[in-house]
Amino acid sequence: MAKRGFDIRKLRGFSGIAMTCFVMLYMPIVLLVVYSFNAGTSVAIWEGFSWRWYVSAWDNEMVQEATVRSLIIALSAAAIATTAAVLAALATTRNRKFRGQTAIFALIHQPLMVPEIVTAVALLIFFATIKVATGYTGLMYLIIAHSAFCIPFAYLPIRARLQGMDLSLEQAAADLYATPFQVFRRVTLPQLWPGILAGAMLAFVISLDDVVITEFVKSAGQDTLPTYMLGQLRRVVTPEINAISTVLLMISVLMVIAYTLLSRTKK
Amino acid sequence: MTKAITAQSLRKVYPGNPPVEALASIDVEIQDNEFFTLLGPSGCGKTTLLRLIAGFEHPTSGKLDMFGESLLDAPPYKRPINTVFQNYALFPHMTVAENIAFGLQMLGTPKASVNATVGEMMELVQMSHLADRQTGQISGGQQQRVALARALAPRPKILLLDEPLSALDFKLRKQMQLELKRLQTETGITFIFVTHDQEEALTMSDRIAVMSNGAIRQIGRPREIYDRPADRFVADFIGDTNFLPAEVISNSGEVTRLRLSSGQEVDAHARDGAQGKVTLALRPEHAELTDDGAGLLAGTLREVVYFGTDTHFHVTLDDGSDFVLRRQNSPADGNDFATGDRVGLTFPAGAAQVLRD
Ligand SMILES: Nc1ncnc2c1ncn2[C@@H]1O[C@H](COP(=O)(O)OP(=O)(O)OP(=O)(O)O)[C@@H](O)[C@H]1O
Ligand SMILES: [Mg+2]
């Protein structure tokens, strides 16, 4: 047989390294999921199958409150971030090049570049000042903070979709007497939907999962699911944590699958 | 006659590195109710001129008027001009019928009237049976017909057609050519039609503008363009042409007396007072073959190619240049000329055209 070109799979030790990586990545998660069904109170000693920790989490008022709070924040943040992302994407792809466009890119992507802990501290100080000045201590701070760091995640798929769109369609609509707003409503938006949904879901998952910024920004009694779990870990660890994590994992996996399906371009 | 479009020193440079001068300096007047064709090779600026008229691009300089009023400040959606795009640009998320209805809906036409017009248009382009198809699920030729119907439905004052028939097969193309021509005459809409198919241009147009490299080389009726090409580019681009060197002896008005390379003299047609050495253009079907050296030019018959309706004779002239002559076949024709024969060429006074340099 003729000699083949370089094939990484043939490299000695490659499959070993690959296997190790997979095991290290997924083994802990598999264990986490398995032990969420543990009948005993340990996260390390298997004592038989049971749904008890799912029931226990479901009945836990703290978990219920944290879940509702997480959902409110994630949904609001996803909505706000997606709206802002759509406007930003339109401004950066459907306009003539304008002065400062690069600066705008940098601004939009700020959350991806600045270390999260720095943003968290900055927000803590900034919001503290406002809290003192206004006396308001509600959820808005968390929603605003989450919206801000979700924008780049919502922005990326929307921008990709806009750039992939045929500009001549919008010109054709304008040619057929559609005002700029009608062009957006009747031609741009219907084609942008998959990108918008994808962006919103990505933003939702990112918000749902955040610990660092939430931990710094939240007021007393404003635990979200992740910060509640972090708090619990400092005390007794029961498989209840595993159960909550498994549910979060399921939500994320479903979102990612939906995201992949939506962002796949039709051919 | 009113002028639908007037362009004066219209220039378009696409910014970039280096910038592209797509239109150098266009001067053209397009009459209302006219079937006006822009003809030229790929990249000569035809689409750019249409885009300026439609309003998708802004000219770098120059004037552009529609019915005597400047177009330059009107956005595309305020111009009563519709376009059949070179790439169709149908809305993929709408059906065939919804695409055709779009313009009328944007104009706020009542629903019943929209439906009636859409039905009419679909019949016209023979797409009624596919009214509810998504536009992604029809063939290229069908898309082209939908694009045409969509642009016609709002009854624009001016219709811009960017190679609207290029994706159709021969038969449908011929049929649509007639249909378009009929439509244009009936509706009185001014058509500005882009093509690089010279035959299409010659058969359909009231007038043709031949373009190259961002400039208009000649504007005229099809016959004028064909019989009286202004310069070498036009003569070469439209139809087949023989180019002959000649020298001006005298000229009076449009008739010029010339001496050919063979020393013979002939009258030819010239636009303006040509002097000295010039180039003559002569269509292959305007010359006749004669026996051995008789006539205006002499040479050797190199090749005879039979084409069914006509025969092409390739002659090498005594000055070394090539000449092609075309003769319509008739049953009476025998094998009167054979390869290698010594032959002569002749053509009537006025058949040849003196080209501008
Ligand atoms: N958006 C653009 N930016 C830069 N250059 C462009 C742009 N559009 C067209 N051009 C250039 O301008 C010139 C004229 O282009 P245009 O599309 O008008 O040609 P055309 O006559 O329509 O050609 P075709 O018959 O191939 O459609 C070409 O050299 C082309 O490369
Ligand atoms: Mg073109």
Short mmCIF file of C-alpha atoms and ligand atoms in Angstrom, two decimals, chain B residues 12-16 18-23 38-51 57 86 162-163 194-196 211 213-214, ligand 1:
data_model
loop_
_atom_site.label_atom_id
_atom_site.label_comp_id
_atom_site.label_asym_id
_atom_site.label_seq_id
_atom_site.Cartn_x
_atom_site.Cartn_y
_atom_site.Cartn_z
CA LYS B 12 -18.77 56.17 -10.03
CA VAL B 13 -15.60 55.16 -8.24
CA TYR B 14 -15.83 52.31 -5.74
CA PRO B 15 -13.62 53.14 -2.79
CA GLY B 16 -10.94 50.63 -2.04
CA PRO B 18 -6.90 50.68 -5.35
CA PRO B 19 -10.24 52.42 -6.04
CA VAL B 20 -12.22 51.00 -8.96
CA GLU B 21 -13.56 53.44 -11.52
CA ALA B 22 -16.67 51.52 -12.59
CA LEU B 23 -18.18 54.41 -14.61
CA LEU B 38 -27.09 48.48 -22.04
CA LEU B 39 -24.83 46.11 -23.90
CA GLY B 40 -21.25 45.35 -23.06
CA PRO B 41 -18.76 42.76 -21.89
CA SER B 42 -18.56 41.57 -18.29
CA GLY B 43 -17.29 44.18 -15.87
CA CYS B 44 -17.95 47.20 -18.11
CA GLY B 45 -20.22 48.86 -15.54
CA LYS B 46 -23.73 47.87 -16.63
CA THR B 47 -24.87 46.74 -13.20
CA THR B 48 -23.25 49.78 -11.61
CA LEU B 49 -25.25 52.13 -13.84
CA LEU B 50 -28.47 50.31 -12.90
CA ARG B 51 -27.57 50.49 -9.21
CA GLU B 57 -25.15 53.40 -4.93
CA GLN B 86 -28.94 39.75 -11.71
CA ASP B 162 -30.17 43.05 -15.11
CA GLU B 163 -29.70 40.13 -17.50
CA VAL B 194 -28.89 44.87 -19.43
CA THR B 195 -27.46 42.05 -21.46
CA HIS B 196 -24.21 40.89 -22.93
CA MET B 211 -20.42 50.09 -23.14
CA ASN B 213 -14.61 49.99 -19.47
CA GLY B 214 -17.11 52.25 -17.76
N1 LIG C 1 -19.03 46.95 -4.72
C1 LIG C 1 -17.96 47.04 -5.52
N2 LIG C 1 -16.77 47.41 -5.02
C2 LIG C 1 -15.69 47.52 -5.81
N3 LIG C 1 -15.70 47.31 -7.12
C3 LIG C 1 -16.85 46.95 -7.69
C4 LIG C 1 -18.05 46.79 -6.93
N4 LIG C 1 -19.06 46.42 -7.76
C5 LIG C 1 -18.50 46.35 -8.98
N5 LIG C 1 -17.19 46.67 -8.95
C6 LIG C 1 -16.28 46.74 -10.12
O1 LIG C 1 -16.79 47.70 -11.00
C7 LIG C 1 -16.68 47.26 -12.35
C8 LIG C 1 -18.05 47.24 -13.00
O2 LIG C 1 -18.85 46.28 -12.35
P1 LIG C 1 -20.35 45.95 -12.80
O3 LIG C 1 -20.91 45.00 -11.81
O4 LIG C 1 -21.06 47.23 -13.00
O5 LIG C 1 -20.11 45.21 -14.19
P2 LIG C 1 -21.19 44.56 -15.19
O6 LIG C 1 -21.06 45.30 -16.47
O7 LIG C 1 -22.51 44.49 -14.56
O8 LIG C 1 -20.59 43.10 -15.37
P3 LIG C 1 -21.36 41.69 -15.56
O9 LIG C 1 -21.80 41.61 -16.98
O10 LIG C 1 -20.30 40.69 -15.24
O11 LIG C 1 -22.49 41.66 -14.58
C9 LIG C 1 -16.00 45.91 -12.29
O12 LIG C 1 -14.64 46.10 -12.56
C10 LIG C 1 -16.23 45.45 -10.88
O13 LIG C 1 -15.17 44.64 -10.47
#
